[in-house]
Amino acid sequence: MNEEQSRDGVVKPRVEARRLGLEELQALLARIFERHGTSAQVAAILAHNVAQAQGDGADSHGIFRMPGYVSTLASGWVDGRAVPVVQDVAPGFIDVDARNGFAQPAHHAARALLLEKVRTQGIALLAIRDSHHFAALWPDVEPYAREGLVALTFVNSMACVVPHGAKKALFGTNPIAFAAPRAQGDPLVFDLATSAMAHGDIQIAAREGRNVPPDHGVDSQGEPTCDPNAILQGGALLPFGGHKGSALSMMVELLAAALTGGNFSFDFSWSEHPGAQTPRTGQLLIVIDPARGGGAHFAARAEALVRAMRDAGQERMPGDRRYGRRRESLASGVALSEADFAMLKELAGD
Ligand code: NDP
Ligand code: PYC
């Protein structure tokens, strides 16, 4: 495959100059994180996350995010050395205070306890607060499905989405991810922003000088626009699907912020930290063991559903594009443009 379709439907040639093995890329990214102020453990966790995203062709949340991580660390907005505090608050409820650190290390710190609770009780919930999530969400849920579990996660971000019918930005791009095991094949995973487009994809469109489709955003006067720069500079995004996406986005604010004790997307200001880009909010994870009660045959039922969807004419399942890119990356390395490789080398101080 030497061309790809961007998020807004434009087919463009894929720029590849160099391929790096996943582990090689991960080691380079870990060096960058550590050089810019994270602990070695945080660096390893974030590097794994970014390398996975790049390897799966999740362009808006792979190495594209590295300058943002670095400028945020330099701004003092996030604590790259934070040690999360995990509290076992109830049989099915774990609370993690990320202490102004990244969400992934907070999740990592509580994962074993979460799994133990899910295995013994059938369901458990992980509420992370005071955390920064700057990544794709599928890496947070897919591993649970690979262990036979069903997982859902919700993250709120920064006020850049106008609620349906409202006049100013209030919600974040507020993604939801879901993962479920199948009897055969890779888990069913979807991971989507509740805004018409992820903020990262708007930035990519602006960088590439492309307009975005109608009904994705408004300018600083609240007028509809297809110009990504007008959306980014004083304008705002819209929820996907009008009032329906807006309701889901509201739910994400409630679950990821109100329930965890984290900030709403409109609660925080990073104005004192020029260069800061990572939202300081919260994340909720719900993990379910379907091998309980009537769900004992969940993976087989999921397989039957996929078969029925294919019979009905749906060829592409959510996750299929990423899995395809992953197979390519594992076989021949992760594709990077020369400019991206140079950017990483510079951030690493090489
Ligand atoms: P997309 O709209 O590109 O994709 C959403 C989901 O739909 C994916 O699971 C995708 O599968 C699937 N999909 C896409 N096209 C089809 C199709 N034709 N048929 C069936 N399934 C399809 O994602 P978004 O732009 O909404 O989000 C991009 C990323 O941004 C996500 O990873 C999200 O987590 C991240 N994000 C992170 C935020 C944060 O605060 N950390 C905030 C907002 C977004 P596939 O993966 O295979 O393409
Ligand atoms: O792409 O919308 C986005 C986003 C916000 C925070 C991290 N990614």
mmCIF file of C-alpha atoms and ligand atoms in Angstrom:
data_model
loop_
_atom_site.group_PDB
_atom_site.id
_atom_site.type_symbol
_atom_site.label_atom_id
_atom_site.label_comp_id
_atom_site.label_asym_id
_atom_site.label_seq_id
_atom_site.Cartn_x
_atom_site.Cartn_y
_atom_site.Cartn_z
ATOM 1 C CA MET A 1 0.000 0.000 0.000
ATOM 2 C CA ASN A 2 1.568 3.320 -1.013
ATOM 3 C CA GLU A 3 -1.302 5.678 -0.450
ATOM 4 C CA GLU A 4 -3.711 6.233 2.400
ATOM 5 C CA GLN A 5 -6.953 8.003 3.148
ATOM 6 C CA SER A 6 -6.756 10.843 5.659
ATOM 7 C CA ARG A 7 -9.408 11.211 8.374
ATOM 8 C CA ASP A 8 -11.331 13.680 6.166
ATOM 9 C CA GLY A 9 -11.457 11.332 3.201
ATOM 10 C CA VAL A 10 -8.558 12.727 1.157
ATOM 11 C CA VAL A 11 -6.417 10.033 -0.462
ATOM 12 C CA LYS A 12 -2.756 11.055 -0.365
ATOM 13 C CA PRO A 13 0.535 9.287 -1.028
ATOM 14 C CA ARG A 14 2.083 7.804 2.058
ATOM 15 C CA VAL A 15 5.467 9.460 2.663
ATOM 16 C CA GLU A 16 7.983 6.867 3.789
ATOM 17 C CA ALA A 17 11.686 7.378 3.918
ATOM 18 C CA ARG A 18 12.825 5.056 6.616
ATOM 19 C CA ARG A 19 11.580 2.084 8.595
ATOM 20 C CA LEU A 20 12.479 1.553 12.235
ATOM 21 C CA GLY A 21 11.814 -1.609 14.215
ATOM 22 C CA LEU A 22 9.171 -1.061 16.915
ATOM 23 C CA GLU A 23 11.720 -1.652 19.661
ATOM 24 C CA GLU A 24 14.229 0.681 18.044
ATOM 25 C CA LEU A 25 11.582 3.405 17.767
ATOM 26 C CA GLN A 26 10.488 2.812 21.338
ATOM 27 C CA ALA A 27 14.063 3.128 22.619
ATOM 28 C CA LEU A 28 14.520 6.415 20.737
ATOM 29 C CA LEU A 29 11.245 7.778 22.144
ATOM 30 C CA ALA A 30 12.157 6.708 25.690
ATOM 31 C CA ARG A 31 15.446 8.607 25.386
ATOM 32 C CA ILE A 32 13.504 11.708 24.343
ATOM 33 C CA PHE A 33 11.095 11.471 27.266
ATOM 34 C CA GLU A 34 13.890 11.004 29.785
ATOM 35 C CA ARG A 35 15.983 13.770 28.278
ATOM 36 C CA HIS A 36 13.040 16.142 28.702
ATOM 37 C CA GLY A 37 12.343 15.367 32.316
ATOM 38 C CA THR A 38 10.395 12.159 32.876
ATOM 39 C CA SER A 39 11.502 9.309 35.100
ATOM 40 C CA ALA A 40 12.817 6.199 33.336
ATOM 41 C CA GLN A 41 9.622 4.298 34.152
ATOM 42 C CA VAL A 42 7.317 7.006 32.798
ATOM 43 C CA ALA A 43 9.554 7.292 29.721
ATOM 44 C CA ALA A 44 9.253 3.552 29.042
ATOM 45 C CA ILE A 45 5.451 3.559 29.394
ATOM 46 C CA LEU A 46 4.901 6.627 27.201
ATOM 47 C CA ALA A 47 7.444 5.490 24.609
ATOM 48 C CA HIS A 48 5.651 2.150 24.318
ATOM 49 C CA ASN A 49 2.333 3.967 23.869
ATOM 50 C CA VAL A 50 3.597 6.380 21.186
ATOM 51 C CA ALA A 51 5.490 3.666 19.293
ATOM 52 C CA GLN A 52 2.386 1.448 19.286
ATOM 53 C CA ALA A 53 0.253 4.329 17.964
ATOM 54 C CA GLN A 54 2.756 5.087 15.220
ATOM 55 C CA GLY A 55 3.035 1.393 14.342
ATOM 56 C CA ASP A 56 -0.755 1.150 14.048
ATOM 57 C CA GLY A 57 -0.946 4.211 11.793
ATOM 58 C CA ALA A 58 -2.734 6.297 14.436
ATOM 59 C CA ASP A 59 -1.184 9.389 12.907
ATOM 60 C CA SER A 60 -2.721 12.055 15.149
ATOM 61 C CA HIS A 61 -1.431 10.313 18.303
ATOM 62 C CA GLY A 62 1.905 8.804 17.305
ATOM 63 C CA ILE A 63 5.164 10.685 16.938
ATOM 64 C CA PHE A 64 3.177 13.723 15.785
ATOM 65 C CA ARG A 65 2.606 14.268 19.540
ATOM 66 C CA MET A 66 6.298 14.240 20.549
ATOM 67 C CA PRO A 67 6.936 18.012 20.219
ATOM 68 C CA GLY A 68 3.775 18.592 22.286
ATOM 69 C CA TYR A 69 4.946 16.206 25.019
ATOM 70 C CA VAL A 70 8.339 17.904 25.084
ATOM 71 C CA SER A 71 7.025 21.484 25.169
ATOM 72 C CA THR A 72 4.552 20.503 27.899
ATOM 73 C CA LEU A 73 7.316 18.982 30.019
ATOM 74 C CA ALA A 74 9.452 22.105 29.474
ATOM 75 C CA SER A 75 6.555 24.336 30.550
ATOM 76 C CA GLY A 76 6.353 22.690 33.988
ATOM 77 C CA TRP A 77 2.612 22.001 33.462
ATOM 78 C CA VAL A 78 2.919 18.229 33.934
ATOM 79 C CA ASP A 79 5.053 16.246 36.372
ATOM 80 C CA GLY A 80 6.948 13.647 34.343
ATOM 81 C CA ARG A 81 8.218 12.074 37.570
ATOM 82 C CA ALA A 82 4.904 11.857 39.405
ATOM 83 C CA VAL A 83 4.322 8.706 41.425
ATOM 84 C CA PRO A 84 0.610 7.810 41.298
ATOM 85 C CA VAL A 85 -1.244 6.930 44.492
ATOM 86 C CA VAL A 86 -3.521 3.893 44.161
ATOM 87 C CA GLN A 87 -6.357 3.400 46.655
ATOM 88 C CA ASP A 88 -8.532 0.303 46.927
ATOM 89 C CA VAL A 89 -11.717 2.166 47.894
ATOM 90 C CA ALA A 90 -14.423 -0.504 47.431
ATOM 91 C CA PRO A 91 -14.764 -4.092 46.169
ATOM 92 C CA GLY A 92 -15.298 -2.878 42.616
ATOM 93 C CA PHE A 93 -13.709 0.561 42.726
ATOM 94 C CA ILE A 94 -10.084 1.681 42.512
ATOM 95 C CA ASP A 95 -9.143 5.320 42.818
ATOM 96 C CA VAL A 96 -5.852 6.639 41.437
ATOM 97 C CA ASP A 97 -4.492 10.098 42.069
ATOM 98 C CA ALA A 98 -2.047 10.615 39.193
ATOM 99 C CA ARG A 99 -0.611 13.631 41.025
ATOM 100 C CA ASN A 100 -0.398 15.777 37.939
ATOM 101 C CA GLY A 101 1.414 13.049 36.029
ATOM 102 C CA PHE A 102 0.501 11.164 32.867
ATOM 103 C CA ALA A 103 -2.551 8.887 32.808
ATOM 104 C CA GLN A 104 -0.789 5.806 31.397
ATOM 105 C CA PRO A 105 1.628 5.331 34.348
ATOM 106 C CA ALA A 106 -1.330 5.819 36.708
ATOM 107 C CA HIS A 107 -3.237 3.090 34.847
ATOM 108 C CA HIS A 108 -0.135 0.874 34.864
ATOM 109 C CA ALA A 109 0.228 1.268 38.648
ATOM 110 C CA ALA A 110 -3.321 0.001 39.257
ATOM 111 C CA ARG A 111 -3.627 -2.595 36.494
ATOM 112 C CA ALA A 112 -2.777 -5.700 38.530
ATOM 113 C CA LEU A 113 -5.271 -4.776 41.256
ATOM 114 C CA LEU A 114 -7.927 -4.010 38.642
ATOM 115 C CA LEU A 115 -7.438 -7.423 37.019
ATOM 116 C CA GLU A 116 -7.608 -9.166 40.372
ATOM 117 C CA LYS A 117 -10.915 -7.440 41.154
ATOM 118 C CA VAL A 118 -12.374 -8.199 37.727
ATOM 119 C CA ARG A 119 -11.425 -11.862 37.986
ATOM 120 C CA THR A 120 -12.927 -12.238 41.458
ATOM 121 C CA GLN A 121 -16.031 -10.078 41.059
ATOM 122 C CA GLY A 122 -16.769 -9.987 37.364
ATOM 123 C CA ILE A 123 -16.490 -6.197 37.080
ATOM 124 C CA ALA A 124 -14.352 -3.366 38.410
ATOM 125 C CA LEU A 125 -13.796 0.281 37.756
ATOM 126 C CA LEU A 126 -10.630 2.383 37.728
ATOM 127 C CA ALA A 127 -11.040 6.106 38.324
ATOM 128 C CA ILE A 128 -7.941 8.171 37.538
ATOM 129 C CA ARG A 129 -7.809 11.860 38.411
ATOM 130 C CA ASP A 130 -5.365 14.742 38.094
ATOM 131 C CA SER A 131 -3.922 13.048 35.023
ATOM 132 C CA HIS A 132 -2.753 14.068 31.549
ATOM 133 C CA HIS A 133 -3.878 11.912 28.603
ATOM 134 C CA PHE A 134 -2.364 13.008 25.299
ATOM 135 C CA ALA A 135 -2.650 9.717 23.442
ATOM 136 C CA ALA A 136 -4.947 7.336 21.616
ATOM 137 C CA LEU A 137 -7.222 5.321 23.918
ATOM 138 C CA TRP A 138 -7.215 1.925 22.247
ATOM 139 C CA PRO A 139 -3.860 0.939 23.853
ATOM 140 C CA ASP A 140 -5.639 1.292 27.212
ATOM 141 C CA VAL A 141 -8.405 -1.204 26.383
ATOM 142 C CA GLU A 142 -7.189 -3.640 23.718
ATOM 143 C CA PRO A 143 -4.926 -5.610 26.109
ATOM 144 C CA TYR A 144 -7.924 -6.427 28.348
ATOM 145 C CA ALA A 145 -9.802 -7.905 25.382
ATOM 146 C CA ARG A 146 -6.733 -10.014 24.595
ATOM 147 C CA GLU A 147 -7.174 -11.452 28.098
ATOM 148 C CA GLY A 148 -10.821 -12.326 27.383
ATOM 149 C CA LEU A 149 -12.307 -9.234 29.072
ATOM 150 C CA VAL A 150 -14.541 -6.421 27.876
ATOM 151 C CA ALA A 151 -13.212 -2.908 28.542
ATOM 152 C CA LEU A 152 -14.460 0.629 28.131
ATOM 153 C CA THR A 153 -12.655 3.878 28.761
ATOM 154 C CA PHE A 154 -13.493 7.571 28.744
ATOM 155 C CA VAL A 155 -11.170 10.593 28.824
ATOM 156 C CA ASN A 156 -12.018 14.281 28.781
ATOM 157 C CA SER A 157 -9.607 16.821 27.305
ATOM 158 C CA MET A 158 -9.588 20.609 26.848
ATOM 159 C CA ALA A 159 -12.498 22.982 26.125
ATOM 160 C CA CYS A 160 -12.556 23.154 22.332
ATOM 161 C CA VAL A 161 -15.969 21.677 21.435
ATOM 162 C CA VAL A 162 -19.247 23.650 21.437
ATOM 163 C CA PRO A 163 -22.103 21.640 22.988
ATOM 164 C CA HIS A 164 -25.042 21.180 20.600
ATOM 165 C CA GLY A 165 -27.062 24.396 20.467
ATOM 166 C CA ALA A 166 -24.536 26.321 22.610
ATOM 167 C CA LYS A 167 -22.441 29.342 21.715
ATOM 168 C CA LYS A 168 -19.058 28.656 23.253
ATOM 169 C CA ALA A 169 -16.584 25.809 23.578
ATOM 170 C CA LEU A 170 -16.988 23.841 26.795
ATOM 171 C CA PHE A 171 -16.483 20.125 26.163
ATOM 172 C CA GLY A 172 -13.238 18.431 25.248
ATOM 173 C CA THR A 173 -12.862 16.181 22.225
ATOM 174 C CA ASN A 174 -13.742 13.503 24.819
ATOM 175 C CA PRO A 175 -12.922 10.104 23.302
ATOM 176 C CA ILE A 176 -14.536 6.769 24.131
ATOM 177 C CA ALA A 177 -12.840 3.425 23.482
ATOM 178 C CA PHE A 178 -14.293 -0.067 23.714
ATOM 179 C CA ALA A 179 -12.672 -3.474 23.334
ATOM 180 C CA ALA A 180 -14.204 -6.948 23.283
ATOM 181 C CA PRO A 181 -12.735 -10.396 22.611
ATOM 182 C CA ARG A 182 -13.751 -12.501 19.609
ATOM 183 C CA ALA A 183 -13.510 -16.250 19.316
ATOM 184 C CA GLN A 184 -11.354 -15.883 16.223
ATOM 185 C CA GLY A 185 -9.226 -12.972 15.148
ATOM 186 C CA ASP A 186 -8.220 -9.732 16.783
ATOM 187 C CA PRO A 187 -10.503 -8.148 19.371
ATOM 188 C CA LEU A 188 -13.230 -5.774 18.274
ATOM 189 C CA VAL A 189 -11.981 -2.328 19.229
ATOM 190 C CA PHE A 190 -13.294 1.103 18.518
ATOM 191 C CA ASP A 191 -11.750 4.338 19.679
ATOM 192 C CA LEU A 192 -13.368 7.617 18.714
ATOM 193 C CA ALA A 193 -13.470 11.269 19.642
ATOM 194 C CA THR A 194 -16.983 12.544 20.374
ATOM 195 C CA SER A 195 -16.086 15.687 18.402
ATOM 196 C CA ALA A 196 -16.584 15.672 14.629
ATOM 197 C CA MET A 197 -12.811 15.352 14.348
ATOM 198 C CA ALA A 198 -9.974 14.886 16.836
ATOM 199 C CA HIS A 199 -8.082 18.077 17.634
ATOM 200 C CA GLY A 200 -4.925 16.337 16.431
ATOM 201 C CA ASP A 201 -6.466 15.726 13.010
ATOM 202 C CA ILE A 202 -7.491 19.385 12.734
ATOM 203 C CA GLN A 203 -3.856 20.308 13.450
ATOM 204 C CA ILE A 204 -2.665 17.868 10.778
ATOM 205 C CA ALA A 205 -5.131 19.330 8.238
ATOM 206 C CA ALA A 206 -3.862 22.842 9.067
ATOM 207 C CA ARG A 207 -0.245 21.722 8.705
ATOM 208 C CA GLU A 208 -0.990 20.143 5.328
ATOM 209 C CA GLY A 209 -3.037 23.127 4.119
ATOM 210 C CA ARG A 210 -6.249 21.080 3.686
ATOM 211 C CA ASN A 211 -9.786 22.178 4.436
ATOM 212 C CA VAL A 212 -11.905 19.941 6.678
ATOM 213 C CA PRO A 213 -15.426 18.791 5.730
ATOM 214 C CA PRO A 214 -18.449 20.993 6.521
ATOM 215 C CA ASP A 215 -20.124 20.718 9.937
ATOM 216 C CA HIS A 216 -16.857 20.012 11.749
ATOM 217 C CA GLY A 217 -16.166 23.432 13.236
ATOM 218 C CA VAL A 218 -16.911 27.115 13.630
ATOM 219 C CA ASP A 219 -14.719 30.238 13.490
ATOM 220 C CA SER A 220 -14.216 32.818 16.229
ATOM 221 C CA GLN A 221 -17.568 34.420 15.309
ATOM 222 C CA GLY A 222 -19.388 31.096 15.657
ATOM 223 C CA GLU A 223 -19.846 30.853 11.887
ATOM 224 C CA PRO A 224 -19.441 27.451 10.180
ATOM 225 C CA THR A 225 -16.035 27.062 8.555
ATOM 226 C CA CYS A 226 -13.972 24.427 6.765
ATOM 227 C CA ASP A 227 -10.708 26.275 7.472
ATOM 228 C CA PRO A 228 -8.774 24.310 10.149
ATOM 229 C CA ASN A 229 -6.799 27.445 11.106
ATOM 230 C CA ALA A 230 -10.025 29.322 11.825
ATOM 231 C CA ILE A 231 -11.173 26.400 14.016
ATOM 232 C CA LEU A 232 -7.859 26.290 15.877
ATOM 233 C CA GLN A 233 -7.387 30.039 16.274
ATOM 234 C CA GLY A 234 -10.347 31.304 18.280
ATOM 235 C CA GLY A 235 -12.905 28.964 16.723
ATOM 236 C CA ALA A 236 -14.059 25.577 17.973
ATOM 237 C CA LEU A 237 -15.008 22.055 16.964
ATOM 238 C CA LEU A 238 -18.546 20.659 16.896
ATOM 239 C CA PRO A 239 -19.650 17.329 18.392
ATOM 240 C CA PHE A 240 -20.157 14.499 15.882
ATOM 241 C CA GLY A 241 -23.780 13.744 15.059
ATOM 242 C CA GLY A 242 -25.315 16.906 16.547
ATOM 243 C CA HIS A 243 -27.209 16.375 19.800
ATOM 244 C CA LYS A 244 -26.244 12.674 19.958
ATOM 245 C CA GLY A 245 -22.473 13.214 19.992
ATOM 246 C CA SER A 246 -23.016 16.149 22.326
ATOM 247 C CA ALA A 247 -24.826 13.908 24.826
ATOM 248 C CA LEU A 248 -21.992 11.367 24.674
ATOM 249 C CA SER A 249 -19.460 14.140 25.210
ATOM 250 C CA MET A 250 -21.429 15.308 28.259
ATOM 251 C CA MET A 251 -21.379 11.728 29.557
ATOM 252 C CA VAL A 252 -17.585 11.625 29.137
ATOM 253 C CA GLU A 253 -17.236 14.837 31.193
ATOM 254 C CA LEU A 254 -19.360 13.215 33.914
ATOM 255 C CA LEU A 255 -17.536 9.878 33.940
ATOM 256 C CA ALA A 256 -13.955 11.028 33.371
ATOM 257 C CA ALA A 257 -14.116 14.180 35.508
ATOM 258 C CA ALA A 258 -17.111 14.363 37.873
ATOM 259 C CA LEU A 259 -16.876 10.702 38.874
ATOM 260 C CA THR A 260 -13.083 10.555 39.173
ATOM 261 C CA GLY A 261 -12.566 13.938 40.832
ATOM 262 C CA GLY A 262 -10.550 15.208 37.849
ATOM 263 C CA ASN A 263 -11.004 18.565 36.126
ATOM 264 C CA PHE A 264 -13.773 19.166 33.615
ATOM 265 C CA SER A 265 -12.353 20.166 30.232
ATOM 266 C CA PHE A 266 -13.263 23.797 30.998
ATOM 267 C CA ASP A 267 -11.915 23.730 34.573
ATOM 268 C CA PHE A 268 -8.226 24.243 34.059
ATOM 269 C CA SER A 269 -6.112 26.988 32.563
ATOM 270 C CA TRP A 270 -2.628 26.418 31.256
ATOM 271 C CA SER A 271 -2.117 30.103 30.403
ATOM 272 C CA GLU A 272 0.693 30.357 32.986
ATOM 273 C CA HIS A 273 2.525 27.522 31.227
ATOM 274 C CA PRO A 274 3.288 28.580 27.663
ATOM 275 C CA GLY A 275 3.922 25.498 25.570
ATOM 276 C CA ALA A 276 1.596 23.288 27.628
ATOM 277 C CA GLN A 277 -0.622 21.045 25.470
ATOM 278 C CA THR A 278 -1.649 18.084 27.616
ATOM 279 C CA PRO A 279 -5.111 18.355 29.221
ATOM 280 C CA ARG A 280 -5.068 17.995 33.048
ATOM 281 C CA THR A 281 -8.279 16.026 33.572
ATOM 282 C CA GLY A 282 -9.251 12.422 34.366
ATOM 283 C CA GLN A 283 -9.954 8.973 32.942
ATOM 284 C CA LEU A 284 -12.414 6.227 33.789
ATOM 285 C CA LEU A 285 -11.947 2.549 32.889
ATOM 286 C CA ILE A 286 -14.600 -0.143 33.309
ATOM 287 C CA VAL A 287 -13.509 -3.745 32.872
ATOM 288 C CA ILE A 288 -15.948 -6.670 32.763
ATOM 289 C CA ASP A 289 -15.356 -10.421 32.800
ATOM 290 C CA PRO A 290 -17.939 -11.776 30.348
ATOM 291 C CA ALA A 291 -17.349 -15.350 31.510
ATOM 292 C CA ARG A 292 -20.043 -14.854 34.126
ATOM 293 C CA GLY A 293 -23.698 -15.788 33.965
ATOM 294 C CA GLY A 294 -25.299 -15.669 30.545
ATOM 295 C CA GLY A 295 -22.158 -14.150 29.013
ATOM 296 C CA ALA A 296 -20.155 -17.364 29.256
ATOM 297 C CA HIS A 297 -20.019 -17.663 25.482
ATOM 298 C CA PHE A 298 -19.367 -13.999 24.828
ATOM 299 C CA ALA A 299 -16.427 -14.446 22.422
ATOM 300 C CA ALA A 300 -18.409 -16.909 20.277
ATOM 301 C CA ARG A 301 -21.407 -14.553 20.278
ATOM 302 C CA ALA A 302 -19.101 -11.691 19.248
ATOM 303 C CA GLU A 303 -17.828 -13.845 16.382
ATOM 304 C CA ALA A 304 -21.414 -14.576 15.321
ATOM 305 C CA LEU A 305 -22.182 -10.858 15.349
ATOM 306 C CA VAL A 306 -19.143 -10.096 13.172
ATOM 307 C CA ARG A 307 -20.219 -12.823 10.735
ATOM 308 C CA ALA A 308 -23.709 -11.348 10.575
ATOM 309 C CA MET A 309 -22.292 -7.866 9.992
ATOM 310 C CA ARG A 310 -20.110 -9.183 7.183
ATOM 311 C CA ASP A 311 -23.070 -11.057 5.676
ATOM 312 C CA ALA A 312 -25.010 -7.798 5.817
ATOM 313 C CA GLY A 313 -22.257 -6.142 3.779
ATOM 314 C CA GLN A 314 -19.960 -4.472 6.329
ATOM 315 C CA GLU A 315 -16.491 -5.482 5.249
ATOM 316 C CA ARG A 316 -14.446 -3.272 7.535
ATOM 317 C CA MET A 317 -14.733 -3.642 11.286
ATOM 318 C CA PRO A 318 -13.478 -0.910 13.599
ATOM 319 C CA GLY A 319 -9.837 -1.706 14.348
ATOM 320 C CA ASP A 320 -9.220 -3.446 10.994
ATOM 321 C CA ARG A 321 -7.234 -0.541 9.516
ATOM 322 C CA ARG A 322 -4.989 -0.382 12.583
ATOM 323 C CA TYR A 323 -4.441 -4.135 12.679
ATOM 324 C CA GLY A 324 -3.453 -4.029 9.024
ATOM 325 C CA ARG A 325 -0.913 -1.307 9.681
ATOM 326 C CA ARG A 326 0.339 -3.210 12.720
ATOM 327 C CA ARG A 327 1.006 -6.310 10.645
ATOM 328 C CA GLU A 328 3.009 -4.180 8.200
ATOM 329 C CA SER A 329 4.977 -2.495 11.002
ATOM 330 C CA LEU A 330 5.778 -5.815 12.655
ATOM 331 C CA ALA A 331 6.872 -7.329 9.356
ATOM 332 C CA SER A 332 8.930 -4.442 7.969
ATOM 333 C CA GLY A 333 9.276 -1.773 10.650
ATOM 334 C CA VAL A 334 7.443 1.472 11.342
ATOM 335 C CA ALA A 335 7.400 3.902 8.431
ATOM 336 C CA LEU A 336 8.740 7.391 9.197
ATOM 337 C CA SER A 337 9.294 10.315 6.875
ATOM 338 C CA GLU A 338 12.808 11.797 6.783
ATOM 339 C CA ALA A 339 11.441 14.995 8.390
ATOM 340 C CA ASP A 340 9.847 13.043 11.259
ATOM 341 C CA PHE A 341 13.024 11.040 11.801
ATOM 342 C CA ALA A 342 15.074 14.269 11.892
ATOM 343 C CA MET A 343 12.579 15.768 14.363
ATOM 344 C CA LEU A 344 12.978 12.768 16.678
ATOM 345 C CA LYS A 345 16.780 12.836 16.443
ATOM 346 C CA GLU A 346 16.759 16.526 17.305
ATOM 347 C CA LEU A 347 14.486 15.980 20.307
ATOM 348 C CA ALA A 348 16.803 13.175 21.418
ATOM 349 C CA GLY A 349 19.783 15.554 21.127
ATOM 350 C CA ASP A 350 21.583 13.248 18.698
HETATM 351 P P1 NDP B 1 -11.643 7.851 13.686
HETATM 352 O O1 NDP B 1 -12.878 8.591 13.349
HETATM 353 O O2 NDP B 1 -10.542 7.864 12.710
HETATM 354 O O3 NDP B 1 -11.984 6.330 13.982
HETATM 355 C C1 NDP B 1 -12.912 6.011 14.972
HETATM 356 C C2 NDP B 1 -13.134 4.523 15.050
HETATM 357 O O4 NDP B 1 -13.921 4.127 13.940
HETATM 358 C C3 NDP B 1 -11.868 3.702 14.976
HETATM 359 O O5 NDP B 1 -11.997 2.628 15.856
HETATM 360 C C4 NDP B 1 -11.815 3.251 13.532
HETATM 361 O O6 NDP B 1 -11.120 2.023 13.324
HETATM 362 C C5 NDP B 1 -13.270 3.101 13.200
HETATM 363 N N1 NDP B 1 -13.567 3.341 11.797
HETATM 364 C C6 NDP B 1 -13.134 4.361 11.034
HETATM 365 N N2 NDP B 1 -13.651 4.259 9.798
HETATM 366 C C7 NDP B 1 -14.424 3.145 9.787
HETATM 367 C C8 NDP B 1 -15.217 2.497 8.810
HETATM 368 N N3 NDP B 1 -15.337 2.973 7.580
HETATM 369 N N4 NDP B 1 -15.870 1.364 9.139
HETATM 370 C C9 NDP B 1 -15.771 0.852 10.396
HETATM 371 N N5 NDP B 1 -15.020 1.429 11.366
HETATM 372 C C10 NDP B 1 -14.370 2.561 11.070
HETATM 373 O O7 NDP B 1 -11.088 8.338 15.116
HETATM 374 P P2 NDP B 1 -11.144 9.788 15.749
HETATM 375 O O8 NDP B 1 -10.665 10.738 14.743
HETATM 376 O O9 NDP B 1 -12.463 10.032 16.356
HETATM 377 O O10 NDP B 1 -10.066 9.641 16.926
HETATM 378 C C11 NDP B 1 -8.699 9.512 16.584
HETATM 379 C C12 NDP B 1 -7.865 9.236 17.807
HETATM 380 O O11 NDP B 1 -7.761 10.405 18.600
HETATM 381 C C13 NDP B 1 -8.389 8.149 18.743
HETATM 382 O O12 NDP B 1 -7.355 7.213 18.932
HETATM 383 C C14 NDP B 1 -8.693 8.872 20.038
HETATM 384 O O13 NDP B 1 -8.455 8.124 21.211
HETATM 385 C C15 NDP B 1 -7.716 10.025 19.953
HETATM 386 N N6 NDP B 1 -8.146 11.126 20.808
HETATM 387 C C16 NDP B 1 -7.537 11.276 22.026
HETATM 388 C C17 NDP B 1 -7.949 12.277 22.879
HETATM 389 C C18 NDP B 1 -7.368 12.418 24.236
HETATM 390 O O14 NDP B 1 -7.850 13.259 24.991
HETATM 391 N N7 NDP B 1 -6.368 11.641 24.616
HETATM 392 C C19 NDP B 1 -9.002 13.223 22.488
HETATM 393 C C20 NDP B 1 -9.596 12.930 21.208
HETATM 394 C C21 NDP B 1 -9.159 11.926 20.395
HETATM 395 P P3 NDP B 1 -9.538 2.012 12.949
HETATM 396 O O15 NDP B 1 -8.833 2.327 14.217
HETATM 397 O O16 NDP B 1 -9.288 0.662 12.422
HETATM 398 O O17 NDP B 1 -9.352 3.089 11.908
HETATM 399 O O1 PYC B 2 -6.775 14.891 19.320
HETATM 400 O O2 PYC B 2 -8.465 15.812 20.336
HETATM 401 C C1 PYC B 2 -7.338 15.338 20.340
HETATM 402 C C2 PYC B 2 -6.610 15.268 21.640
HETATM 403 C C3 PYC B 2 -6.838 15.975 22.761
HETATM 404 C C4 PYC B 2 -5.904 15.555 23.697
HETATM 405 C C5 PYC B 2 -5.133 14.614 23.106
HETATM 406 N N1 PYC B 2 -5.588 14.444 21.853
#
